[in-house]
Amino acid sequence: MSLPHAILTALLEKPSSGLELTRRFDKSIGYFWSATHQQIYRELGRLEEAGLIRELPGAVPLRGQKKEYEVLPAGGAELARWVAESQDPKPIRDPLLLRLRAAGVVGTGGLAPELRRHLELHRDQLAQYEAIEEKDFPPGRDAVEDRLRRLVLHGGIALETFWLQWLREALAEVEDIGGDGGGGAP
């Protein structure tokens, strides 16, 4: 996913200011596509220059007031084109996986505490996703938009569940090899 398409999606869901977009990225979209405040503002400028979004008509904002943006028909068409586009899956680039591979040559010393830390982080993330599901998707909430958002959330839940299972397996292997914080031979 690209940042311009993430912003177009968010603006089609609800016209927003750059600050509101940043907050929404922190709470929802950011779980699978993150962006800084500066990146969002830069991209808003590019999207506006490209004629895909515009500042909401109305009173010109005074200094300190936020500009709100909406998607123009060309922006909606671009997002629809992108949704239908073919794209191959991206390979996983996770430093922890590379560190495990490197441990095969330099030893597992100190790796177990890091695996435990990752295990805790993924437990916390899974708990967040489950809380979001309980709060935002009560039974009977079946609008198309809700069904698709719930599907994205279920993808996050499944990924966190996978990571928890895999990290438990990796931790057991590393501890068996002797990487519980000591030197650990390869």
PDB file of N, CA and C in Angstrom, residues 53-106:
ATOM      1  N   ILE A  53      -7.294  15.742  -4.650  1.00  0.00           N
ATOM      2  CA  ILE A  53      -8.028  16.222  -3.477  1.00  0.00           C
ATOM      3  C   ILE A  53      -8.095  17.742  -3.560  1.00  0.00           C
ATOM      4  N   ARG A  54      -8.935  18.316  -2.731  1.00  0.00           N
ATOM      5  CA  ARG A  54      -8.978  19.771  -2.626  1.00  0.00           C
ATOM      6  C   ARG A  54      -9.323  20.151  -1.206  1.00  0.00           C
ATOM      7  N   GLU A  55      -8.983  21.390  -0.894  1.00  0.00           N
ATOM      8  CA  GLU A  55      -9.380  21.941   0.390  1.00  0.00           C
ATOM      9  C   GLU A  55     -10.891  22.113   0.347  1.00  0.00           C
ATOM     10  N   LEU A  56     -11.557  21.776   1.431  1.00  0.00           N
ATOM     11  CA  LEU A  56     -13.003  21.922   1.472  1.00  0.00           C
ATOM     12  C   LEU A  56     -13.385  23.372   1.221  1.00  0.00           C
ATOM     13  N   PRO A  57     -14.373  23.578   0.371  1.00  0.00           N
ATOM     14  CA  PRO A  57     -14.796  24.959   0.112  1.00  0.00           C
ATOM     15  C   PRO A  57     -15.427  25.556   1.370  1.00  0.00           C
ATOM     16  N   GLY A  58     -15.383  26.843   1.441  1.00  0.00           N
ATOM     17  CA  GLY A  58     -15.962  27.517   2.589  1.00  0.00           C
ATOM     18  C   GLY A  58     -15.059  28.654   2.997  1.00  0.00           C
ATOM     19  N   ALA A  59     -15.203  29.064   4.223  1.00  0.00           N
ATOM     20  CA  ALA A  59     -14.402  30.171   4.722  1.00  0.00           C
ATOM     21  C   ALA A  59     -12.917  29.816   4.653  1.00  0.00           C
ATOM     22  N   VAL A  60     -12.144  30.782   4.219  1.00  0.00           N
ATOM     23  CA  VAL A  60     -10.690  30.581   4.176  1.00  0.00           C
ATOM     24  C   VAL A  60     -10.203  30.510   5.624  1.00  0.00           C
ATOM     25  N   PRO A  61      -9.437  29.454   5.953  1.00  0.00           N
ATOM     26  CA  PRO A  61      -9.005  29.333   7.342  1.00  0.00           C
ATOM     27  C   PRO A  61      -8.073  30.479   7.745  1.00  0.00           C
ATOM     28  N   LEU A  62      -8.292  30.956   8.929  1.00  0.00           N
ATOM     29  CA  LEU A  62      -7.419  31.979   9.476  1.00  0.00           C
ATOM     30  C   LEU A  62      -6.159  31.302   9.992  1.00  0.00           C
ATOM     31  N   ARG A  63      -5.172  32.100  10.278  1.00  0.00           N
ATOM     32  CA  ARG A  63      -3.909  31.549  10.773  1.00  0.00           C
ATOM     33  C   ARG A  63      -4.176  30.676  12.002  1.00  0.00           C
ATOM     34  N   GLY A  64      -3.614  29.490  11.974  1.00  0.00           N
ATOM     35  CA  GLY A  64      -3.783  28.578  13.103  1.00  0.00           C
ATOM     36  C   GLY A  64      -4.960  27.628  12.955  1.00  0.00           C
ATOM     37  N   GLN A  65      -5.882  27.933  12.041  1.00  0.00           N
ATOM     38  CA  GLN A  65      -6.995  27.020  11.819  1.00  0.00           C
ATOM     39  C   GLN A  65      -6.568  25.956  10.814  1.00  0.00           C
ATOM     40  N   LYS A  66      -7.138  24.799  10.947  1.00  0.00           N
ATOM     41  CA  LYS A  66      -6.737  23.701  10.076  1.00  0.00           C
ATOM     42  C   LYS A  66      -7.562  23.667   8.790  1.00  0.00           C
ATOM     43  N   LYS A  67      -6.855  23.321   7.699  1.00  0.00           N
ATOM     44  CA  LYS A  67      -7.529  23.137   6.413  1.00  0.00           C
ATOM     45  C   LYS A  67      -8.033  21.703   6.379  1.00  0.00           C
ATOM     46  N   GLU A  68      -9.251  21.539   5.889  1.00  0.00           N
ATOM     47  CA  GLU A  68      -9.787  20.193   5.714  1.00  0.00           C
ATOM     48  C   GLU A  68      -9.819  19.879   4.230  1.00  0.00           C
ATOM     49  N   TYR A  69      -9.607  18.592   3.923  1.00  0.00           N
ATOM     50  CA  TYR A  69      -9.522  18.157   2.538  1.00  0.00           C
ATOM     51  C   TYR A  69     -10.596  17.129   2.242  1.00  0.00           C
ATOM     52  N   GLU A  70     -10.983  17.097   0.962  1.00  0.00           N
ATOM     53  CA  GLU A  70     -11.894  16.069   0.475  1.00  0.00           C
ATOM     54  C   GLU A  70     -11.342  15.519  -0.834  1.00  0.00           C
ATOM     55  N   VAL A  71     -11.792  14.338  -1.192  1.00  0.00           N
ATOM     56  CA  VAL A  71     -11.336  13.683  -2.409  1.00  0.00           C
ATOM     57  C   VAL A  71     -12.179  14.157  -3.592  1.00  0.00           C
ATOM     58  N   LEU A  72     -11.504  14.491  -4.672  1.00  0.00           N
ATOM     59  CA  LEU A  72     -12.171  14.869  -5.916  1.00  0.00           C
ATOM     60  C   LEU A  72     -12.469  13.608  -6.734  1.00  0.00           C
ATOM     61  N   PRO A  73     -13.334  13.704  -7.744  1.00  0.00           N
ATOM     62  CA  PRO A  73     -13.635  12.524  -8.559  1.00  0.00           C
ATOM     63  C   PRO A  73     -12.373  11.837  -9.110  1.00  0.00           C
ATOM     64  N   ALA A  74     -11.385  12.612  -9.508  1.00  0.00           N
ATOM     65  CA  ALA A  74     -10.144  12.012 -10.023  1.00  0.00           C
ATOM     66  C   ALA A  74      -9.436  11.199  -8.942  1.00  0.00           C
ATOM     67  N   GLY A  75      -9.526  11.652  -7.699  1.00  0.00           N
ATOM     68  CA  GLY A  75      -8.927  10.899  -6.591  1.00  0.00           C
ATOM     69  C   GLY A  75      -9.658   9.604  -6.337  1.00  0.00           C
ATOM     70  N   GLY A  76     -10.979   9.643  -6.417  1.00  0.00           N
ATOM     71  CA  GLY A  76     -11.776   8.419  -6.269  1.00  0.00           C
ATOM     72  C   GLY A  76     -11.474   7.431  -7.381  1.00  0.00           C
ATOM     73  N   ALA A  77     -11.317   7.945  -8.604  1.00  0.00           N
ATOM     74  CA  ALA A  77     -10.994   7.079  -9.741  1.00  0.00           C
ATOM     75  C   ALA A  77      -9.603   6.464  -9.570  1.00  0.00           C
ATOM     76  N   GLU A  78      -8.646   7.248  -9.084  1.00  0.00           N
ATOM     77  CA  GLU A  78      -7.293   6.730  -8.854  1.00  0.00           C
ATOM     78  C   GLU A  78      -7.315   5.632  -7.796  1.00  0.00           C
ATOM     79  N   LEU A  79      -8.073   5.840  -6.736  1.00  0.00           N
ATOM     80  CA  LEU A  79      -8.142   4.825  -5.681  1.00  0.00           C
ATOM     81  C   LEU A  79      -8.804   3.556  -6.202  1.00  0.00           C
ATOM     82  N   ALA A  80      -9.869   3.696  -6.987  1.00  0.00           N
ATOM     83  CA  ALA A  80     -10.537   2.525  -7.568  1.00  0.00           C
ATOM     84  C   ALA A  80      -9.593   1.781  -8.518  1.00  0.00           C
ATOM     85  N   ARG A  81      -8.818   2.523  -9.304  1.00  0.00           N
ATOM     86  CA  ARG A  81      -7.846   1.900 -10.199  1.00  0.00           C
ATOM     87  C   ARG A  81      -6.821   1.106  -9.400  1.00  0.00           C
ATOM     88  N   TRP A  82      -6.332   1.707  -8.327  1.00  0.00           N
ATOM     89  CA  TRP A  82      -5.312   1.074  -7.484  1.00  0.00           C
ATOM     90  C   TRP A  82      -5.865  -0.173  -6.796  1.00  0.00           C
ATOM     91  N   VAL A  83      -7.109  -0.114  -6.322  1.00  0.00           N
ATOM     92  CA  VAL A  83      -7.729  -1.270  -5.658  1.00  0.00           C
ATOM     93  C   VAL A  83      -7.780  -2.460  -6.612  1.00  0.00           C
ATOM     94  N   ALA A  84      -8.072  -2.206  -7.873  1.00  0.00           N
ATOM     95  CA  ALA A  84      -8.209  -3.285  -8.857  1.00  0.00           C
ATOM     96  C   ALA A  84      -6.870  -3.750  -9.432  1.00  0.00           C
ATOM     97  N   GLU A  85      -5.803  -3.028  -9.137  1.00  0.00           N
ATOM     98  CA  GLU A  85      -4.479  -3.328  -9.687  1.00  0.00           C
ATOM     99  C   GLU A  85      -3.914  -4.634  -9.123  1.00  0.00           C
ATOM    100  N   SER A  86      -3.192  -5.345  -9.949  1.00  0.00           N
ATOM    101  CA  SER A  86      -2.518  -6.563  -9.513  1.00  0.00           C
ATOM    102  C   SER A  86      -1.213  -6.190  -8.816  1.00  0.00           C
ATOM    103  N   GLN A  87      -0.955  -6.849  -7.689  1.00  0.00           N
ATOM    104  CA  GLN A  87       0.289  -6.583  -6.970  1.00  0.00           C
ATOM    105  C   GLN A  87       0.726  -7.853  -6.264  1.00  0.00           C
ATOM    106  N   ASP A  88       2.003  -8.192  -6.409  1.00  0.00           N
ATOM    107  CA  ASP A  88       2.529  -9.382  -5.746  1.00  0.00           C
ATOM    108  C   ASP A  88       2.715  -9.122  -4.258  1.00  0.00           C
ATOM    109  N   PRO A  89       2.648 -10.188  -3.443  1.00  0.00           N
ATOM    110  CA  PRO A  89       2.907 -10.010  -2.011  1.00  0.00           C
ATOM    111  C   PRO A  89       4.330  -9.506  -1.784  1.00  0.00           C
ATOM    112  N   LYS A  90       4.501  -8.729  -0.758  1.00  0.00           N
ATOM    113  CA  LYS A  90       5.823  -8.211  -0.406  1.00  0.00           C
ATOM    114  C   LYS A  90       6.521  -9.218   0.503  1.00  0.00           C
ATOM    115  N   PRO A  91       7.827  -9.421   0.287  1.00  0.00           N
ATOM    116  CA  PRO A  91       8.557 -10.327   1.181  1.00  0.00           C
ATOM    117  C   PRO A  91       8.648  -9.735   2.583  1.00  0.00           C
ATOM    118  N   ILE A  92       8.714 -10.609   3.559  1.00  0.00           N
ATOM    119  CA  ILE A  92       8.853 -10.157   4.946  1.00  0.00           C
ATOM    120  C   ILE A  92      10.282  -9.681   5.156  1.00  0.00           C
ATOM    121  N   ARG A  93      10.417  -8.502   5.721  1.00  0.00           N
ATOM    122  CA  ARG A  93      11.731  -7.961   6.080  1.00  0.00           C
ATOM    123  C   ARG A  93      11.686  -7.654   7.558  1.00  0.00           C
ATOM    124  N   ASP A  94      12.018  -8.632   8.363  1.00  0.00           N
ATOM    125  CA  ASP A  94      11.970  -8.458   9.803  1.00  0.00           C
ATOM    126  C   ASP A  94      13.358  -8.720  10.375  1.00  0.00           C
ATOM    127  N   PRO A  95      13.945  -7.729  11.037  1.00  0.00           N
ATOM    128  CA  PRO A  95      15.299  -7.903  11.584  1.00  0.00           C
ATOM    129  C   PRO A  95      15.404  -9.089  12.548  1.00  0.00           C
ATOM    130  N   LEU A  96      14.336  -9.408  13.257  1.00  0.00           N
ATOM    131  CA  LEU A  96      14.392 -10.528  14.200  1.00  0.00           C
ATOM    132  C   LEU A  96      14.658 -11.844  13.460  1.00  0.00           C
ATOM    133  N   LEU A  97      14.055 -12.019  12.308  1.00  0.00           N
ATOM    134  CA  LEU A  97      14.297 -13.228  11.528  1.00  0.00           C
ATOM    135  C   LEU A  97      15.760 -13.302  11.080  1.00  0.00           C
ATOM    136  N   LEU A  98      16.303 -12.188  10.663  1.00  0.00           N
ATOM    137  CA  LEU A  98      17.705 -12.148  10.250  1.00  0.00           C
ATOM    138  C   LEU A  98      18.623 -12.400  11.449  1.00  0.00           C
ATOM    139  N   ARG A  99      18.266 -11.860  12.607  1.00  0.00           N
ATOM    140  CA  ARG A  99      19.072 -12.074  13.813  1.00  0.00           C
ATOM    141  C   ARG A  99      19.087 -13.552  14.200  1.00  0.00           C
ATOM    142  N   LEU A 100      17.963 -14.235  14.041  1.00  0.00           N
ATOM    143  CA  LEU A 100      17.941 -15.677  14.328  1.00  0.00           C
ATOM    144  C   LEU A 100      18.853 -16.427  13.365  1.00  0.00           C
ATOM    145  N   ARG A 101      18.811 -16.037  12.119  1.00  0.00           N
ATOM    146  CA  ARG A 101      19.685 -16.677  11.130  1.00  0.00           C
ATOM    147  C   ARG A 101      21.147 -16.433  11.491  1.00  0.00           C
ATOM    148  N   ALA A 102      21.469 -15.195  11.867  1.00  0.00           N
ATOM    149  CA  ALA A 102      22.843 -14.856  12.249  1.00  0.00           C
ATOM    150  C   ALA A 102      23.271 -15.616  13.496  1.00  0.00           C
ATOM    151  N   ALA A 103      22.328 -15.887  14.393  1.00  0.00           N
ATOM    152  CA  ALA A 103      22.652 -16.639  15.611  1.00  0.00           C
ATOM    153  C   ALA A 103      23.156 -18.035  15.270  1.00  0.00           C
ATOM    154  N   GLY A 104      22.772 -18.535  14.102  1.00  0.00           N
ATOM    155  CA  GLY A 104      23.269 -19.832  13.665  1.00  0.00           C
ATOM    156  C   GLY A 104      24.772 -19.836  13.462  1.00  0.00           C
ATOM    157  N   VAL A 105      25.354 -18.661  13.219  1.00  0.00           N
ATOM    158  CA  VAL A 105      26.795 -18.595  13.014  1.00  0.00           C
ATOM    159  C   VAL A 105      27.555 -17.983  14.177  1.00  0.00           C
ATOM    160  N   VAL A 106      26.912 -17.120  14.945  1.00  0.00           N
ATOM    161  CA  VAL A 106      27.639 -16.463  16.045  1.00  0.00           C
ATOM    162  C   VAL A 106      27.182 -16.911  17.425  1.00  0.00           C
TER     163      VAL A 106
END
